[in-house]
Coordinates of C-alpha atoms in Angstrom, one line a residue:
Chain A
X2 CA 24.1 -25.1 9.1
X3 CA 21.3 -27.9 9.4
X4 CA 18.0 -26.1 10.1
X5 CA 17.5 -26.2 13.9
X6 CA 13.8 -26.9 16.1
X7 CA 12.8 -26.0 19.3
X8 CA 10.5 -29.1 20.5
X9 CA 7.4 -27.5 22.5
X10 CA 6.0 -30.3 24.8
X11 CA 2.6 -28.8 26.0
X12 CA 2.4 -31.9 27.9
X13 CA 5.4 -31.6 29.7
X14 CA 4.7 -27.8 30.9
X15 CA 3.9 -26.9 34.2
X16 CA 2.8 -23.3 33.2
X17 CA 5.7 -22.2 35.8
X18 CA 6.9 -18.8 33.3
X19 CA 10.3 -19.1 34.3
X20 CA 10.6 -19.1 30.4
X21 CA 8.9 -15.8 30.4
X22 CA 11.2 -14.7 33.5
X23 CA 14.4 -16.6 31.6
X24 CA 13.4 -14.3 28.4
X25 CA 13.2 -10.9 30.0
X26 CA 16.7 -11.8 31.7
X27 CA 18.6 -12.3 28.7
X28 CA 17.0 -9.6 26.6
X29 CA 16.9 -7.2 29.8
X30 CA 13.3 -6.7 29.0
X31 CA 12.2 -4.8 32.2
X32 CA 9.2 -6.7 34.6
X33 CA 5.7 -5.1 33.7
X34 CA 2.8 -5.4 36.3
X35 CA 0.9 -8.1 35.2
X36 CA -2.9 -9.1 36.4
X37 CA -4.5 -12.6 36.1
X38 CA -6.9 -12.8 32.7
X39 CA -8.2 -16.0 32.7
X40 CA -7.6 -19.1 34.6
X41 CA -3.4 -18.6 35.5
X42 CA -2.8 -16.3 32.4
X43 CA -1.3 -12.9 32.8
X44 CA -0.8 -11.6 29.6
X45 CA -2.7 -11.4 27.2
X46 CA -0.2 -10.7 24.3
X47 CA 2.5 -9.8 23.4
X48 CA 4.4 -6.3 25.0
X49 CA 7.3 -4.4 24.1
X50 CA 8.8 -6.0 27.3
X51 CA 6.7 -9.7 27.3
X52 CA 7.9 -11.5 24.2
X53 CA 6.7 -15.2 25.8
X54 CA 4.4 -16.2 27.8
X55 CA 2.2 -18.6 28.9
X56 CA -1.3 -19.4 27.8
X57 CA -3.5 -21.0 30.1
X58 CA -7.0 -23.2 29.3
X59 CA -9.2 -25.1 31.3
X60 CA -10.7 -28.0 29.3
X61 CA -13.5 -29.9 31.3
X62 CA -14.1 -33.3 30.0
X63 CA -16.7 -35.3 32.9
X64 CA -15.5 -33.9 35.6
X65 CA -12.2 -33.8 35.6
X66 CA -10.4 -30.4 34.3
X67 CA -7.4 -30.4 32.0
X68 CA -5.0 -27.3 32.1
X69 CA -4.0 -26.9 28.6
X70 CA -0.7 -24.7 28.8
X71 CA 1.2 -23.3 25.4
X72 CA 4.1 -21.1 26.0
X73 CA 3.4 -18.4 23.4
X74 CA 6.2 -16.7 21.2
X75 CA 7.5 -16.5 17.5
X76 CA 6.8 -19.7 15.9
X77 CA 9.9 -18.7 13.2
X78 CA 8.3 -19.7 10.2
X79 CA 10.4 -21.5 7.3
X80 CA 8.5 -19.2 4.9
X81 CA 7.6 -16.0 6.9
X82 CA 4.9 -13.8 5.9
X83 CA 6.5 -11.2 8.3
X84 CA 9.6 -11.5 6.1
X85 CA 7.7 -10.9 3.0
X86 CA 5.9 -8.1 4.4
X87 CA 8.3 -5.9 5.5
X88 CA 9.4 -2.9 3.4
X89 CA 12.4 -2.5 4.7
X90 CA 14.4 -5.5 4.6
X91 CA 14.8 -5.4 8.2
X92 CA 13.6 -8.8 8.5
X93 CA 16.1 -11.7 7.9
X94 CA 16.1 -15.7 8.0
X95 CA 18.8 -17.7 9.4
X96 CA 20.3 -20.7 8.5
X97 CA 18.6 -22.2 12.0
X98 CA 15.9 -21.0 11.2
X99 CA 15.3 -18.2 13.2
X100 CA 13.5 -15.2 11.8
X101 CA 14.6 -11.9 13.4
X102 CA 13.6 -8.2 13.1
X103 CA 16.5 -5.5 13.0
X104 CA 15.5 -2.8 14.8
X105 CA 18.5 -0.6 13.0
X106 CA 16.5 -0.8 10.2
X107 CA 12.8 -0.9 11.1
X108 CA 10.8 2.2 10.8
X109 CA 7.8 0.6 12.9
X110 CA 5.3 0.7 9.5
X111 CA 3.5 -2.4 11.2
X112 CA 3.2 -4.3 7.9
X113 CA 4.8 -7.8 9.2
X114 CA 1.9 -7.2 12.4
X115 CA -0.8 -7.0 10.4
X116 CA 0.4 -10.0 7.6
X117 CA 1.8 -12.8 10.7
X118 CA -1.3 -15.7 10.7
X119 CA -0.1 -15.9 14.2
X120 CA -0.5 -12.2 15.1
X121 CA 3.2 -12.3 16.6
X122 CA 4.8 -9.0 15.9
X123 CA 4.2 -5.6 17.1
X124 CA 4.8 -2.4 16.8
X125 CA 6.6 -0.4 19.8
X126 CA 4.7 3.0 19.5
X127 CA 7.4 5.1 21.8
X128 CA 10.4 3.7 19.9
X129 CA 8.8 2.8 16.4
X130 CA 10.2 -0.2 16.1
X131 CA 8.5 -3.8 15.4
X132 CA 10.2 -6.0 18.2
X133 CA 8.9 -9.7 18.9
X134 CA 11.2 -13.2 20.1
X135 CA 14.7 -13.3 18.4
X136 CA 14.9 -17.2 19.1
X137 CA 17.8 -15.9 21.0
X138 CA 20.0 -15.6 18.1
X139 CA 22.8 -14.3 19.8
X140 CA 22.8 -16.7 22.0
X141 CA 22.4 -19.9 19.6
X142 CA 24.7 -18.3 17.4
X143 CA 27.5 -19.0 20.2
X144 CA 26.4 -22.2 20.9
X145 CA 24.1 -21.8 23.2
X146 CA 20.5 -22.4 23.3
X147 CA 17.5 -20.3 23.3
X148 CA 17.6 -18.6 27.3
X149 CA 13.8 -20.1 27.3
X150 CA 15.0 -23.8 27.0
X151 CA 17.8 -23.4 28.9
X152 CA 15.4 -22.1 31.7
X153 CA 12.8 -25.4 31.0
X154 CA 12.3 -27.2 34.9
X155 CA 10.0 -29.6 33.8
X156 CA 11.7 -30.8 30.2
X157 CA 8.9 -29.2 27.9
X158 CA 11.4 -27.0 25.9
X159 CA 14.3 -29.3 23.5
X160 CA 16.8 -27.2 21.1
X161 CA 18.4 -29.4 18.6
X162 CA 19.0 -30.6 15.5
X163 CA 15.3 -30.6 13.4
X164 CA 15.6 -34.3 12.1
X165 CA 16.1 -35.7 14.8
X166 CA 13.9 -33.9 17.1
X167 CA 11.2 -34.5 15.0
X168 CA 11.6 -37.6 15.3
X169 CA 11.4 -37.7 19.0
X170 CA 8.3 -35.2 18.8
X171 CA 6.3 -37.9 16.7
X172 CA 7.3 -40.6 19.6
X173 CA 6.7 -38.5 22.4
X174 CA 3.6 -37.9 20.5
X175 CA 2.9 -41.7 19.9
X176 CA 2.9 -41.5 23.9
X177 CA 0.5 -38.7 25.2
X178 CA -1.9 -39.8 22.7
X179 CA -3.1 -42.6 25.0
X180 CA -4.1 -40.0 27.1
X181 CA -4.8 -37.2 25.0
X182 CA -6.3 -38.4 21.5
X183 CA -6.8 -34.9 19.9
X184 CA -2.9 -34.4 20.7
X185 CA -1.2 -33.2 17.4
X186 CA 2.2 -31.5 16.4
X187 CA 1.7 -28.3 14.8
X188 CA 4.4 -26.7 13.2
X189 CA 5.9 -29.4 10.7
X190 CA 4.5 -28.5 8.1
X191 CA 2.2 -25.5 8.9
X192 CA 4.2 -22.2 7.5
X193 CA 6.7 -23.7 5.6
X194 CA 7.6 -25.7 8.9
X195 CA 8.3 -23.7 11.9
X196 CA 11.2 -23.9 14.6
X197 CA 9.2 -23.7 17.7
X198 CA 7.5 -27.1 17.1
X199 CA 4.4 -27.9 19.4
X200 CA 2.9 -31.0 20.8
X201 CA -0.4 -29.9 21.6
X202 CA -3.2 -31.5 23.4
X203 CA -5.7 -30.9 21.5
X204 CA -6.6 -29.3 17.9
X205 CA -5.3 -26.0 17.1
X206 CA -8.5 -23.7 17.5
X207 CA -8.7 -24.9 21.3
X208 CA -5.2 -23.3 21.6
X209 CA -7.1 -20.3 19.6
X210 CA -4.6 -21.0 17.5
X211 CA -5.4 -21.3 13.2
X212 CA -5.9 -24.7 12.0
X213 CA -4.2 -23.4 9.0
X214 CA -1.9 -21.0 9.0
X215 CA -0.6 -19.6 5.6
X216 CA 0.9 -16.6 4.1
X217 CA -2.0 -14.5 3.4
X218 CA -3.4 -14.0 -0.3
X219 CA -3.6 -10.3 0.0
X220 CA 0.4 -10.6 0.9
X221 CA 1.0 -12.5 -2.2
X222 CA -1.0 -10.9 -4.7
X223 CA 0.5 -7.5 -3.6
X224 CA 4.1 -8.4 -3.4
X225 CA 4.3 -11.4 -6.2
X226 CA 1.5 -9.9 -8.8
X227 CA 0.6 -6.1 -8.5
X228 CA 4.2 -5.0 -7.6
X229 CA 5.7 -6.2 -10.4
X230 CA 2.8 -6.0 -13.1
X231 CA 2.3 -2.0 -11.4
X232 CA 6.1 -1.5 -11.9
X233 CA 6.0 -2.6 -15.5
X234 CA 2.5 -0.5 -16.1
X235 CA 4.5 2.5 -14.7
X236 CA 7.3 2.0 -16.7
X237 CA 5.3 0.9 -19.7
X238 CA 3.5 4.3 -19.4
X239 CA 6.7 6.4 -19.1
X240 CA 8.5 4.5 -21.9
X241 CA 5.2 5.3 -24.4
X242 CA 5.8 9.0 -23.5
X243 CA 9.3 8.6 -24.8
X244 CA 7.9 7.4 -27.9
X245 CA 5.5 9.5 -28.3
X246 CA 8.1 12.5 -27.9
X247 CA 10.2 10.8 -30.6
X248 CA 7.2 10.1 -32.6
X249 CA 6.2 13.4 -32.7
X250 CA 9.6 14.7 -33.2
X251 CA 9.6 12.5 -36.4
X252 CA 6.4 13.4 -37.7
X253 CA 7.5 17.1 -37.2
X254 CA 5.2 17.7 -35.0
X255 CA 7.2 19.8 -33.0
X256 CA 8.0 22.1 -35.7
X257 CA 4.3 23.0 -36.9
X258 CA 3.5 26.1 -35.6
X259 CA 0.3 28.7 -36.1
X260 CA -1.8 26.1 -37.6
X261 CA -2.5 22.3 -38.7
X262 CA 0.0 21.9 -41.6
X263 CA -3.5 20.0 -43.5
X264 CA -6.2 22.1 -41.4
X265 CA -7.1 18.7 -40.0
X266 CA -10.2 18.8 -38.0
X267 CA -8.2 17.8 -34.4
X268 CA -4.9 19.0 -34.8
X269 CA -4.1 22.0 -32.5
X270 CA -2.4 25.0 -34.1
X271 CA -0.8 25.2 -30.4
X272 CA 2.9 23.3 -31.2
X273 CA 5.6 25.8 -31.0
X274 CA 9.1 24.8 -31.7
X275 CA 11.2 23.0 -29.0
X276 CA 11.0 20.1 -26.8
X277 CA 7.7 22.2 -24.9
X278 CA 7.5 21.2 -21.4
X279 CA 8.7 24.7 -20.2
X280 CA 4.9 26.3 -20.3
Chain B
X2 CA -9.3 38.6 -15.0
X3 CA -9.5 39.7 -19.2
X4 CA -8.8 37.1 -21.5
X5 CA -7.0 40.1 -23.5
X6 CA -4.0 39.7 -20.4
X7 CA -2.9 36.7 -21.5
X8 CA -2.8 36.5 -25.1
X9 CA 0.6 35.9 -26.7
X10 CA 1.7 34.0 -23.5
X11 CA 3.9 31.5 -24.1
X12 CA 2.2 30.0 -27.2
X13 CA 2.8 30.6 -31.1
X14 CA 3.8 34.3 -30.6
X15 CA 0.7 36.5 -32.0
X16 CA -2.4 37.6 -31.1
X17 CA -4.8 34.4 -30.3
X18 CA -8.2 34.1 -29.0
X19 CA -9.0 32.5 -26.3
X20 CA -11.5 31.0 -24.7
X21 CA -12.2 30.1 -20.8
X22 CA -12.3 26.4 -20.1
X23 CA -11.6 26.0 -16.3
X24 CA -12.7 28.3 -13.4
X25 CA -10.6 29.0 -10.7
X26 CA -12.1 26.8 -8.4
X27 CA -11.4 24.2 -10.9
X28 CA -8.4 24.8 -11.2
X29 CA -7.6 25.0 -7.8
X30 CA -9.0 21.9 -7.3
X31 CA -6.6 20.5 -10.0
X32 CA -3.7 21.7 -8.4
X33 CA -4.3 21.0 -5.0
X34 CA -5.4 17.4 -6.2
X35 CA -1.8 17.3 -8.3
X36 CA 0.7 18.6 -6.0
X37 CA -0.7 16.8 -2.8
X38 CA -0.5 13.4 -4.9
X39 CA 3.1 14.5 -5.9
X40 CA 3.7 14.6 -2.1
X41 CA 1.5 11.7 -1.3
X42 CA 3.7 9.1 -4.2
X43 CA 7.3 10.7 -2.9
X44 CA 6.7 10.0 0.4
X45 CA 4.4 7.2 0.2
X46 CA 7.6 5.6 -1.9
X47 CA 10.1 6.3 0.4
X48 CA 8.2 4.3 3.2
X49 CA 7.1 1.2 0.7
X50 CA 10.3 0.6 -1.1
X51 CA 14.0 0.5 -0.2
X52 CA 14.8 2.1 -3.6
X53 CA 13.0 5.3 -2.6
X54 CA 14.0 5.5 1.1
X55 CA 16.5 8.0 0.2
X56 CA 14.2 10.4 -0.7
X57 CA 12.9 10.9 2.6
X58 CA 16.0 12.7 4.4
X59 CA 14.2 15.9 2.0
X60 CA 11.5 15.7 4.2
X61 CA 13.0 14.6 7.0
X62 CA 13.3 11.2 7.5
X63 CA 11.0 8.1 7.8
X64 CA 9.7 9.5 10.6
X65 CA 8.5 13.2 9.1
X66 CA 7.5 11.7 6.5
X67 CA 5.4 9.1 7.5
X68 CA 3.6 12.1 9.4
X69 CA 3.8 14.5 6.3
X70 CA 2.2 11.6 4.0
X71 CA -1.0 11.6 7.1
X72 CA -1.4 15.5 6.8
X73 CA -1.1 15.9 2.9
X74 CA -3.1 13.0 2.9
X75 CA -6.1 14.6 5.0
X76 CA -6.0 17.9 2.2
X77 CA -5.7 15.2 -0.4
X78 CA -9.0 13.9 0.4
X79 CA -10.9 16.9 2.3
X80 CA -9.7 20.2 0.4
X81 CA -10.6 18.5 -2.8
X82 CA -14.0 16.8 -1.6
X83 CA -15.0 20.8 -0.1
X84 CA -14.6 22.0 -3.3
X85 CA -17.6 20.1 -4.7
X86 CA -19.5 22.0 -2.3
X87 CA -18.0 25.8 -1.4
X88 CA -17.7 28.4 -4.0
X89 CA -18.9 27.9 -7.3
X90 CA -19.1 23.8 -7.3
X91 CA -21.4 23.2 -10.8
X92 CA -18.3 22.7 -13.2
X93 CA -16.7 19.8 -10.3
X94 CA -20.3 18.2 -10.5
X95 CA -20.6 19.1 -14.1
X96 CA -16.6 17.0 -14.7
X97 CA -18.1 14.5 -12.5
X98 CA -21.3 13.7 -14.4
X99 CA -19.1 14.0 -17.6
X100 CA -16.5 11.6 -16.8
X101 CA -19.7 9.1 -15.7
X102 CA -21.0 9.9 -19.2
X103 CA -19.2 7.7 -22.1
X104 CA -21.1 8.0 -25.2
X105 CA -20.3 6.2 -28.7
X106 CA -18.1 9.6 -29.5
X107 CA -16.0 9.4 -26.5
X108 CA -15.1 5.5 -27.4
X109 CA -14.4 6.5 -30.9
X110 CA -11.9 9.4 -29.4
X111 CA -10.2 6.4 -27.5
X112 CA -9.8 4.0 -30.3
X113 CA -8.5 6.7 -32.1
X114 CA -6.4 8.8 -29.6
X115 CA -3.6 6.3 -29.5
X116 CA -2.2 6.8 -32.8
X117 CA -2.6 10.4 -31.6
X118 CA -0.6 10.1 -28.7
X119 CA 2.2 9.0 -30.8
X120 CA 2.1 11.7 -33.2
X121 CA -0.2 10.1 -35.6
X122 CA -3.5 10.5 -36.7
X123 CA -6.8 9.8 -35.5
X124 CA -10.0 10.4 -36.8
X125 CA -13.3 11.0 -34.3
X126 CA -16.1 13.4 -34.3
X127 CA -16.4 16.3 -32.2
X128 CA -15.6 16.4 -28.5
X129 CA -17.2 18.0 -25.3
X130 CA -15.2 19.7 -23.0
X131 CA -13.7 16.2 -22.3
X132 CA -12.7 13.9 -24.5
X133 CA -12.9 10.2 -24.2
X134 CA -8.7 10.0 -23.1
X135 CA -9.7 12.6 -20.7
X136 CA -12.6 10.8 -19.0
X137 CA -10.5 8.0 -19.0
X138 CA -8.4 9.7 -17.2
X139 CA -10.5 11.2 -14.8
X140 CA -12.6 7.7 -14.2
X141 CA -8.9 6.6 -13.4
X142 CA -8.6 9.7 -11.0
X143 CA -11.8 9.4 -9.2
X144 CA -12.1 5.2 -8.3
X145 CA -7.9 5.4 -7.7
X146 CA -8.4 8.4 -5.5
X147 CA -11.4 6.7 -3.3
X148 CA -9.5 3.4 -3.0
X149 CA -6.4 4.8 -1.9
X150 CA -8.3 7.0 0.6
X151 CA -10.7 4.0 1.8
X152 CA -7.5 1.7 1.7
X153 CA -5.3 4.2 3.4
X154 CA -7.9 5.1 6.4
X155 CA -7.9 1.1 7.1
X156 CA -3.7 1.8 7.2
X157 CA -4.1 4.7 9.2
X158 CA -6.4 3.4 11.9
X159 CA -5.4 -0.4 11.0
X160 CA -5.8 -0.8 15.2
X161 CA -9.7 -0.4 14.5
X162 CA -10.1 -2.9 11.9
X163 CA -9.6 -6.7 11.1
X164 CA -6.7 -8.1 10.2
X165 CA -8.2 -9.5 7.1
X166 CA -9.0 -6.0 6.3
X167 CA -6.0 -4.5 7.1
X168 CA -4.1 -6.4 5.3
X169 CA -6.1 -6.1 2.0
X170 CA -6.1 -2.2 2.0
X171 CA -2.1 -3.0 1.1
X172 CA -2.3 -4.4 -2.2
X173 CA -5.6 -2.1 -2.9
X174 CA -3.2 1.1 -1.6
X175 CA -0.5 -0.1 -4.1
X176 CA -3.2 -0.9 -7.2
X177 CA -4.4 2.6 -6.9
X178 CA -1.0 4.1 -6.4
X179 CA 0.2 2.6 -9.6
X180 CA -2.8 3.1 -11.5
X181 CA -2.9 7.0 -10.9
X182 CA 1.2 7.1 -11.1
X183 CA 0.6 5.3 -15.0
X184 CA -2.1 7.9 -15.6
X185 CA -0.2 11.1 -14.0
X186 CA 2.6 10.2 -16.8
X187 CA -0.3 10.1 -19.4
X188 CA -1.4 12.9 -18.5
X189 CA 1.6 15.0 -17.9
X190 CA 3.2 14.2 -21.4
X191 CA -0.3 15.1 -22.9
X192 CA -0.8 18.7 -21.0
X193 CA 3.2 19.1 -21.2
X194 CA 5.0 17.6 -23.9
X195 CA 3.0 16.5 -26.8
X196 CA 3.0 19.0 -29.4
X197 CA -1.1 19.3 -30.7
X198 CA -2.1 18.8 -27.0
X199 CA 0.0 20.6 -24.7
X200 CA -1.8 23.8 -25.3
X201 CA -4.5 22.4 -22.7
X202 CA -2.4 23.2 -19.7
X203 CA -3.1 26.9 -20.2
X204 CA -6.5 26.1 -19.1
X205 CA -5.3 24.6 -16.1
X206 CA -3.2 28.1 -15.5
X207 CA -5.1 30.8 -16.3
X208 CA -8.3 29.1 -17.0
X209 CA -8.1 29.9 -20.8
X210 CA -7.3 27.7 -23.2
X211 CA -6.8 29.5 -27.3
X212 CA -9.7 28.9 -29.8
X213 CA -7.8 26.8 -32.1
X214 CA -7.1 24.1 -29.6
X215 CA -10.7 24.6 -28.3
X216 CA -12.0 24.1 -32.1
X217 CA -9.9 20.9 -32.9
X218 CA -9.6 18.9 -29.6
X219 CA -13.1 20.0 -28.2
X220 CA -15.4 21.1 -30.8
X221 CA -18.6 20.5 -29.5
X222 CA -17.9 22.1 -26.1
X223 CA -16.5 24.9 -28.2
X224 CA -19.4 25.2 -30.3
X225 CA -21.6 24.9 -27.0
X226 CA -20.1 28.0 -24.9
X227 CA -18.6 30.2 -27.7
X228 CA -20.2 33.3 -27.7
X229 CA -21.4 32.5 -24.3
X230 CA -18.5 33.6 -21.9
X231 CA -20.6 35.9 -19.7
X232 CA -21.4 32.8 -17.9
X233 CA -18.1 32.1 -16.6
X234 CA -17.1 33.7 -13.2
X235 CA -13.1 33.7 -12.6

């Protein structure tokens, strides 16, 4: 299966949440009382029962005011830190593209919430689970698409084929550049490429999103460097205790007993017969 | 507690002289430090790695254990800190001062030790109450120890501190685990297994260890305290 992209047009989005609304539907994630925290925005992250919403910025540019509106969820990176982080293999990649948590076999550890450049996933404290947008796997893997874009009034949510939506993200942007010259995609490249592709209006940090995202250093020295050379150290240290039983065992040093067979000045008169261990 | 009580315990048969090498707060401090870090690496494991997972249904389950791991964790790092400062602390700052003390003869034990180790040889002049290996050892101990506690409070509390920070105690957790887990085995074949050596772990059970060991593996500290028990208290 072809690697699939969800096409965010900022500038299409009316900031209406019926993606949020559209989300909780099809994942029965429960309504939460929500209050207003800046300009139209009422989350401010992520809950166990929000996994999108929308973030809302007032730009101000001579007197005239821009609402810049990002629906926020799991970008589903091509190369997940998430995925790398977790110690349980409860994290998986599909063929789409779309990165997904099991909860079956999460234990909640909050490793892939701490590594995400994006911040994305958290950790449910009642159920110990990590729990963030599942792209709607279920429902793309009937052939349906994400409940979000189905849900999308205005147009600014497109499910399709990456190619060729690419494609039409580098027109579209072509277009809203007149307008907007800071307008950028974000998500081609960034993170190994992720499915949730954005036109924004502006650069990244405005969106207090990073300019560049990556899979943190700490991530990869600990899993690609000290893992393995600390395995190898662990089992380098056990394997020289083997051969320093048999090399003892060979130099007789097992059958000495009362005293240094050549009273040599650091040899203990302590080695009774037998493969010790049992003091 | 007589050093006359333990003689002919377990080594060579026959009437041996012994001589005290660690007090009991010492000691406790050994074993407190030892069987909390046993605890701390089997559940620590389970919850890092797939391959250990199983482990955890003996202390029942991810959950239990991840709370276990907090609460050995806390006598880990407190018990053993309180003993530098209840009871009869001087030997735990004296160990302390001694491991932060290499001299030439403690780098000559090292260079030599490892043909030891495997039943060889070595040559090196006399040794204080630790030699070189050991100070190795315990400088492993002490900086592993305080980076898996700093790393692991980040972990704990990761809600109170930077992402960037959080995610760095990780790898540093891990580097100390492995470092101390390399040592531990060192260490275990040494006091356990290896025949001129093993005699030591008597000092870390009764607190005495028999003159002959004392006089070929630790001469100088032997030298320095024979003669001189009265200062011990067990």
């Amino acid at each position: 299966m072809a690697r699939k992209m969800i096409f965010v047009d900022t500038s299409k989005c009316t900031g209406c949440k019926a993606c949020t609304v559209a989300c909780k539907e099809w994942n029965d994630l429960p309504a939460e009382k929500t209050h207003l925290i800046e300009s139209y925005q009422t989350m401010r992250d992520f809950t166990p029962k929000t996994w999108t919403y929308v973030t809302f910025i007032e730009q101000y540019h001579n007197k005239t005011m821009d609402f810049f509106m990002r629906k926020a969820q799991c970008f589903h990176c091509g190369d997940p830190a998430c995925l790398k982080a977790c110690t349980s293999n409860a994290i998986s990649k599909s063929a789409d593209g779309l990165v997904v948590i099991n909860p079956d076999k999460c234990i909640g550890c909050g490793y892939c919430a701490e590594n995400c450049p994006f911040g994305v996933p958290k950790v449910d404290v009642v159920r110990k689970k990590a729990y963030k947008c599942t792209g709607c796997v279920d429902r793309v893997e009937n052939g349906l698409t994400p409940a979000c874009v189905q849900t999308c009034q205005p147009g600014a949510l497109q499910y399709g084929e990456r190619e060729t939506l690419m494609a039409k993200a580098k027109e579209r942007l072509n277009e809203v550049r007149k307008r907007y010259p800071g307008a950028q995609l974000y998500g081609e490249h960034e993170m190994g490429g992720t499915t949730y592709v954005y036109l924004l209006l502006d650069a990244p940090e405005v969106y207090h999103l990073p300019q560049h995202p990556s899979v943190p250093v700490s991530l990869t020295l600990w899993k690609d460097v000290i893992r393995p050379v600390g395995s190898v150290a662990v089992g380098g240290a056990a394997a020289a205790v083997v051969v320093g039983v048999l090399g003892n065992w060979f130099r007789g040093g097992y059958r000495r007993e009362g005293g240094p067979p050549d009273g040599g000045e650091h040899h203990s008169p302590a080695g009774k017969a037998g493969k010790g261990g049992k003091e | 507690m007589a050093a006359e009580d333990r003689q002919g315990k377990g080594l060579a048969g026959g009437k041996q002289e012994r001589v005290l090498r660690f007090t009991r707060g010492e000691r406790f401090s050994h074993w407190v430090h030892a069987i909390s870090f046993f605890l701390l690496l089997i559940t620590g494991l389970g919850i890092l790695s797939l391959w250990f997972r199983p482990v955890l249904v003996l202390f029942g389950g991810v959950q239990a254990a991840r709370v276990i791991h907090r609460v050995v964790a806390v006598i880990f790092v407190v018990v053993v800190a309180a003993m530098f400062f209840i009871g009869d602390p001087r030997y735990h700052w004296e160990w302390l001062k001694s491991a932060f003390t290499l001299t030439k003869s403690d780098r000559q034990h090292v260079g030599a030790f490892s043909k030891e180790f495997f039943g060889g040889h070595g040559e090196y002049p006399p040794q204080g109450k630790f030699n070189g290996g050991e100070k190795i050892n315990s400088l492993l101990t002490i900086f592993g120890s305080i980076f898996i506690t700093l790393s692991g409070i980040i972990m704990w509390f990761r809600g109170s501190f930077p992402p960037g920070v959080v995610r760095w105690a990780y790898p540093v957790h891990d580097l100390s685990m492995f470092v101390m887990t390399a040592a531990v085995i060192g260490h275990m074949y040494l006091g356990l297994l290896h025949p001129d050596s093993r005699a030591s772990i008597f000092g870390m059970l009764n607190g005495y260890v028999p003159v002959k060991f004392a006089k070929s593996h630790h001469a100088a500290w032997y030298n320095e305290v024979k003669g001189t028990e009265n200062r011990f208290h067990l």
